[in-house]
Short mmCIF file of C-alpha atoms in Angstrom, two decimals:
data_model
loop_
_atom_site.label_atom_id
_atom_site.label_comp_id
_atom_site.label_asym_id
_atom_site.label_seq_id
_atom_site.Cartn_x
_atom_site.Cartn_y
_atom_site.Cartn_z
CA MET A 1 4.19 16.73 1.46
CA ASN A 2 3.33 16.83 -2.23
CA THR A 3 3.25 20.12 -4.15
CA TYR A 4 -0.27 20.87 -5.32
CA ARG A 5 -1.12 20.41 -8.97
CA LYS A 6 -4.53 19.87 -10.43
CA PRO A 7 -5.36 16.16 -10.11
CA VAL A 8 -6.13 14.02 -13.14
CA VAL A 9 -8.99 11.53 -13.36
CA LEU A 10 -7.68 9.01 -15.85
CA ASP A 11 -9.42 6.58 -18.18
CA ASN A 12 -7.46 3.42 -17.40
CA VAL A 13 -5.28 1.88 -14.73
CA ALA A 14 -2.32 1.42 -17.09
CA ASP A 15 -1.95 5.20 -17.34
CA LEU A 16 -2.15 5.45 -13.55
CA VAL A 17 0.71 3.04 -12.84
CA GLY A 18 2.62 4.58 -15.73
CA MET A 19 3.25 7.44 -13.30
CA ILE A 20 5.30 5.12 -11.04
CA ASP A 21 8.97 5.15 -12.00
CA ASP A 22 11.24 2.16 -11.58
CA GLY A 23 13.15 2.41 -8.32
CA ALA A 24 10.42 4.42 -6.57
CA THR A 25 9.62 3.96 -2.89
CA LEU A 26 6.03 2.72 -2.91
CA VAL A 27 3.64 2.53 0.05
CA VAL A 28 0.41 0.54 -0.09
CA PRO A 29 -2.10 0.11 2.74
CA ALA A 30 -2.84 -3.15 4.48
CA ASP A 31 -5.51 -5.36 2.94
CA TYR A 32 -8.16 -3.89 5.23
CA GLY A 33 -7.27 -0.32 4.17
CA GLY A 34 -8.05 -0.62 0.46
CA SER A 35 -5.74 -3.01 -1.35
CA PRO A 36 -4.81 -1.72 -4.85
CA ALA A 37 -4.85 -5.23 -6.33
CA GLU A 38 -5.75 -4.35 -9.92
CA ALA A 39 -3.19 -1.55 -9.91
CA ALA A 40 -0.60 -4.08 -8.71
CA ARG A 41 -1.48 -6.36 -11.62
CA ALA A 42 -1.07 -3.37 -13.92
CA LEU A 43 2.39 -2.79 -12.46
CA VAL A 44 3.27 -6.37 -13.33
CA ARG A 45 1.98 -5.90 -16.88
CA LYS A 46 4.00 -2.70 -17.13
CA GLY A 47 7.16 -4.60 -16.17
CA ALA A 48 7.96 -2.42 -13.15
CA ARG A 49 11.39 -3.05 -11.63
CA ASN A 50 13.40 -2.21 -8.51
CA LEU A 51 10.45 -0.80 -6.57
CA ARG A 52 11.02 -0.33 -2.85
CA LEU A 53 7.79 -1.50 -1.22
CA ILE A 54 6.90 -0.43 2.29
CA GLY A 55 3.71 -2.04 3.52
CA GLY A 56 1.14 -0.11 5.44
CA PRO A 57 1.31 -2.88 7.34
CA PRO A 58 1.18 -5.78 6.89
CA SER A 59 0.55 -6.83 3.28
CA GLY A 60 -0.58 -9.97 1.54
CA TYR A 61 -1.65 -10.57 -2.04
CA VAL A 62 -0.25 -7.32 -3.48
CA ALA A 63 3.20 -7.72 -1.95
CA ASP A 64 3.45 -11.41 -2.81
CA LEU A 65 2.37 -10.77 -6.41
CA LEU A 66 4.89 -7.96 -6.93
CA ILE A 67 7.66 -10.02 -5.35
CA GLY A 68 6.92 -13.04 -7.52
CA ALA A 69 6.81 -10.95 -10.69
CA GLY A 70 10.25 -9.46 -9.99
CA CYS A 71 8.97 -5.91 -9.49
CA LEU A 72 10.66 -5.34 -6.13
CA SER A 73 14.26 -5.00 -4.99
CA TYR A 74 13.45 -3.94 -1.40
CA LEU A 75 10.72 -4.81 1.07
CA GLU A 76 10.04 -3.25 4.45
CA MET A 77 7.12 -4.46 6.54
CA PRO A 78 6.39 -6.54 9.64
CA GLY A 79 5.16 -9.48 7.60
CA VAL A 80 3.69 -10.79 4.36
CA ILE A 81 0.95 -13.37 4.71
CA LEU A 82 -2.22 -14.45 2.93
CA GLY A 83 -4.17 -14.76 6.17
CA ASP A 84 -6.66 -17.61 6.13
CA PHE A 85 -5.20 -18.77 2.83
CA GLY A 86 -1.77 -19.55 4.22
CA LEU A 87 1.74 -18.19 3.98
CA ALA A 88 2.93 -15.95 1.17
CA PRO A 89 4.80 -18.38 -1.10
CA ARG A 90 6.60 -15.94 -3.41
CA PHE A 91 7.78 -13.90 -0.42
CA ARG A 92 9.19 -17.02 1.24
CA ALA A 93 10.86 -18.18 -1.96
CA ALA A 94 12.49 -14.80 -2.62
CA VAL A 95 13.79 -14.44 0.94
CA THR A 96 15.11 -18.01 0.99
CA ALA A 97 16.94 -17.42 -2.30
CA GLY A 98 18.32 -14.06 -1.15
CA LYS A 99 16.70 -12.23 -4.06
CA LEU A 100 15.20 -9.44 -1.97
CA GLU A 101 16.58 -6.89 0.48
CA ILE A 102 14.45 -7.13 3.62
CA ARG A 103 14.06 -4.68 6.49
CA ASP A 104 11.99 -5.61 9.50
CA THR A 105 9.66 -3.08 11.07
CA THR A 106 6.56 -2.96 13.24
CA CYS A 107 3.09 -1.60 12.61
CA PRO A 108 3.45 1.21 15.21
CA ALA A 109 6.89 2.13 13.83
CA PHE A 110 5.51 2.43 10.31
CA HIS A 111 2.60 4.61 11.38
CA SER A 112 4.86 6.78 13.55
CA SER A 113 7.21 7.42 10.62
CA ILE A 114 4.27 8.29 8.37
CA ALA A 115 2.86 10.60 11.07
CA ALA A 116 6.17 12.47 11.23
CA ALA A 117 6.09 13.11 7.47
CA GLN A 118 2.40 14.04 7.62
CA LYS A 119 3.19 16.70 10.22
CA GLY A 120 6.31 17.96 8.44
CA LEU A 121 8.60 16.71 11.22
CA PRO A 122 12.02 15.09 10.69
CA PHE A 123 11.33 12.29 13.16
CA MET A 124 8.84 10.90 15.64
CA PRO A 125 9.64 9.55 19.14
CA MET A 126 8.31 6.12 20.09
CA ARG A 127 8.66 3.95 23.19
CA GLY A 128 7.44 0.51 22.18
CA LEU A 129 10.68 -0.61 20.51
CA ILE A 130 12.83 -0.36 23.64
CA GLY A 131 14.08 -3.80 24.65
CA SER A 132 13.34 -5.47 21.31
CA ASP A 133 15.91 -7.08 19.01
CA ILE A 134 14.68 -5.08 16.04
CA LEU A 135 16.83 -2.11 17.08
CA LYS A 136 19.94 -4.19 16.32
CA TYR A 137 18.97 -4.27 12.65
CA ARG A 138 17.75 -0.69 12.26
CA PRO A 139 20.74 1.50 13.15
CA GLU A 140 18.99 4.56 11.72
CA TRP A 141 16.46 4.29 14.56
CA GLN A 142 18.32 6.24 17.23
CA VAL A 143 17.87 5.78 20.95
CA ILE A 144 18.31 8.92 23.03
CA ARG A 145 17.70 9.96 26.61
CA ASN A 146 14.44 11.81 27.12
CA PRO A 147 15.68 15.40 27.71
CA TYR A 148 12.61 16.23 29.77
CA ALA A 149 12.97 13.38 32.25
CA GLY A 150 14.87 13.76 35.48
CA HIS A 151 16.02 10.15 35.28
CA ASP A 152 17.27 7.67 32.69
CA ASP A 153 14.39 7.41 30.23
CA PRO A 154 15.42 6.10 26.79
CA ILE A 155 13.24 6.76 23.78
CA VAL A 156 13.55 5.85 20.09
CA LEU A 157 13.58 8.44 17.30
CA LEU A 158 12.15 7.20 14.00
CA PRO A 159 12.95 9.18 10.82
CA ALA A 160 10.03 10.51 8.81
CA LEU A 161 8.89 8.32 5.94
CA VAL A 162 8.19 10.35 2.80
CA PRO A 163 7.15 7.86 0.09
CA ASP A 164 7.69 8.64 -3.57
CA VAL A 165 4.26 7.12 -4.24
CA VAL A 166 1.26 6.04 -2.19
CA LEU A 167 -1.10 3.72 -4.05
CA PHE A 168 -4.51 2.70 -2.68
CA HIS A 169 -8.09 1.73 -3.59
CA GLY A 170 -10.96 3.89 -2.33
CA LEU A 171 -14.72 3.41 -2.34
CA TRP A 172 -15.81 6.65 -4.02
CA GLY A 173 -14.05 9.05 -6.37
CA ASP A 174 -15.37 12.19 -8.00
CA ARG A 175 -14.48 14.06 -11.19
CA TYR A 176 -12.46 16.62 -9.22
CA GLY A 177 -9.90 14.09 -8.02
CA ASN A 178 -11.19 13.59 -4.47
CA VAL A 179 -11.27 10.01 -3.14
CA TRP A 180 -13.33 8.76 -0.20
CA VAL A 181 -11.64 6.19 2.07
CA GLY A 182 -14.17 5.81 4.87
CA LYS A 183 -12.64 4.66 8.17
CA ALA A 184 -9.19 4.04 6.65
CA PHE A 185 -7.74 7.13 8.31
CA GLU A 186 -4.25 5.66 8.05
CA VAL A 187 -4.61 6.00 4.26
CA MET A 188 -5.34 9.70 4.76
CA ALA A 189 -2.06 10.03 6.69
CA MET A 190 -0.16 8.16 3.97
CA ALA A 191 -1.57 10.43 1.28
CA GLN A 192 -0.64 13.54 3.24
CA SER A 193 2.95 12.31 3.62
CA ALA A 194 3.72 11.30 0.02
CA LYS A 195 5.19 13.07 -2.99
CA THR A 196 2.73 11.40 -5.39
CA VAL A 197 -0.69 9.94 -4.54
CA LEU A 198 -2.36 7.52 -6.95
CA ALA A 199 -5.76 5.95 -6.32
CA THR A 200 -8.21 3.58 -7.91
CA PHE A 201 -11.80 3.81 -6.74
CA GLU A 202 -14.83 1.55 -6.82
CA HIS A 203 -17.66 3.95 -7.65
CA PHE A 204 -18.03 7.36 -9.26
CA TYR A 205 -19.58 9.99 -7.00
CA GLU A 206 -21.71 12.53 -8.81
CA GLY A 207 -20.80 15.89 -7.38
CA ASP A 208 -17.96 17.10 -5.16
CA LEU A 209 -17.15 14.84 -2.21
CA LEU A 210 -15.80 17.80 -0.27
CA ASP A 211 -19.16 19.59 -0.56
CA ASP A 212 -20.93 16.72 1.25
CA VAL A 213 -20.81 17.27 5.02
CA HIS A 214 -21.02 13.51 5.64
CA MET A 215 -18.41 12.47 3.07
CA ALA A 216 -15.83 15.25 3.40
CA PRO A 217 -14.22 14.15 6.71
CA SER A 218 -13.22 10.78 5.22
CA THR A 219 -12.15 12.13 1.83
CA VAL A 220 -8.57 12.38 0.62
CA SER A 221 -8.70 15.85 -0.89
CA GLN A 222 -7.71 16.66 -4.44
CA LEU A 223 -5.02 18.81 -2.81
CA TYR A 224 -3.12 15.55 -2.19
CA VAL A 225 -4.29 13.28 -5.01
CA THR A 226 -2.07 13.28 -8.10
CA ALA A 227 -4.27 11.02 -10.23
CA SER A 228 -7.15 8.57 -9.86
CA VAL A 229 -9.12 6.15 -12.00
CA HIS A 230 -12.37 4.23 -11.68
CA VAL A 231 -11.72 0.49 -11.41
CA ASP A 232 -14.63 -1.85 -10.70
CA LYS A 233 -13.61 -4.57 -8.21
CA GLY A 234 -10.25 -2.85 -7.90
CA ALA A 235 -9.29 -4.69 -4.70
CA TRP A 236 -10.32 -8.17 -5.96
CA PRO A 237 -9.50 -10.88 -4.92
CA VAL A 238 -8.84 -9.11 -1.61
CA ALA A 239 -11.86 -8.12 0.49
CA PHE A 240 -13.01 -4.52 0.31
CA GLY A 241 -15.10 -3.33 3.24
CA LYS A 242 -18.77 -4.23 2.91
CA GLU A 243 -18.57 -4.19 -0.90
CA TYR A 244 -17.23 -7.73 -1.23
CA GLY A 245 -15.32 -10.31 0.77
CA PHE A 246 -12.19 -12.27 0.00
CA ASP A 247 -12.53 -14.50 -3.05
CA ALA A 248 -11.66 -17.65 -1.15
CA GLU A 249 -11.60 -19.91 -4.18
CA HIS A 250 -9.29 -17.60 -6.11
CA LEU A 251 -6.89 -16.93 -3.23
CA SER A 252 -6.71 -20.63 -2.40
CA ARG A 253 -5.77 -21.30 -6.01
CA TYR A 254 -3.22 -18.50 -5.94
CA ALA A 255 -1.63 -19.89 -2.78
CA GLN A 256 -1.41 -23.32 -4.41
CA LEU A 257 -0.01 -22.15 -7.75
CA ALA A 258 2.45 -19.67 -6.27
CA ARG A 259 4.31 -22.40 -4.39
CA THR A 260 6.40 -23.04 -7.51
CA ASP A 261 7.94 -20.85 -10.19
CA GLU A 262 6.01 -22.75 -12.84
CA GLY A 263 2.71 -22.42 -11.02
CA PHE A 264 3.20 -18.71 -10.45
CA ALA A 265 3.99 -18.22 -14.14
CA GLU A 266 0.73 -20.03 -14.93
CA TYR A 267 -1.13 -17.69 -12.59
CA LEU A 268 0.36 -14.61 -14.27
CA ASP A 269 -0.52 -15.91 -17.72
CA GLU A 270 -4.14 -16.57 -16.77
CA PHE A 271 -4.99 -13.75 -14.38
CA VAL A 272 -2.58 -10.91 -15.06
CA PHE A 273 -1.45 -10.86 -18.68
CA GLU A 274 -4.29 -12.65 -20.46
CA ARG A 275 -7.07 -11.21 -18.29
CA THR A 276 -9.18 -14.35 -18.82
CA HIS A 277 -10.73 -14.20 -15.37
CA THR A 278 -14.04 -12.59 -14.57
CA ALA A 279 -14.11 -10.83 -11.23
CA PRO A 280 -17.27 -11.64 -9.28
#
């Protein structure tokens, strides 16, 4: 969906998130797809406001951090949870206090809407929502009769989702702007649907990823990437493939501190603004 312009390989993550305007619709992948955790912390440091976050779904640490820091005005995803480390405390607090506009969705609905944008279509039909209560709260999801069926056969039409920005963390990036995402093919679809694609990556790849027959099929091409930057441990404390697992000690501490406003402020001071932590 984005208009091609030569991608930029930046020197620091602050410049990367500086390309995200307040009020933008932002899509991030699920934790298993390459969580842009350090980029999210940079958004907090930047003081981002009124972002509309749509999880690629679901989301955990990144969504909860952005909610707690006041960066979001809108959230659309099937759930926010820290997995083995418990519920997402800032998400729960914001929803309870009515500080956040929430729209429910499902994982298949999200991916169908992204697929429509990826293919340049205005909508995508989907069956799995028929009979669920979620349709009561999503009036823009229209139910029609299947025109090719000779009997009553309702089907849901989901509008295409064209994000202003897709932000993710990849394993390899080269100096041409290509980013390798491995088996996270849903990230490829997100990138091909968005107006702006921003990526952090774990390792520099010497050469052109698209020239490598083994790497090219899982590479988000420079044709779609707006800007990228090398960030070591860019998904920390979230797990990142076989590179590193969840930092259980850190996430347990986050879950404990984030239960209160005061504790969350302490977390931001220590791990976001002051940068006193050392990633493993």
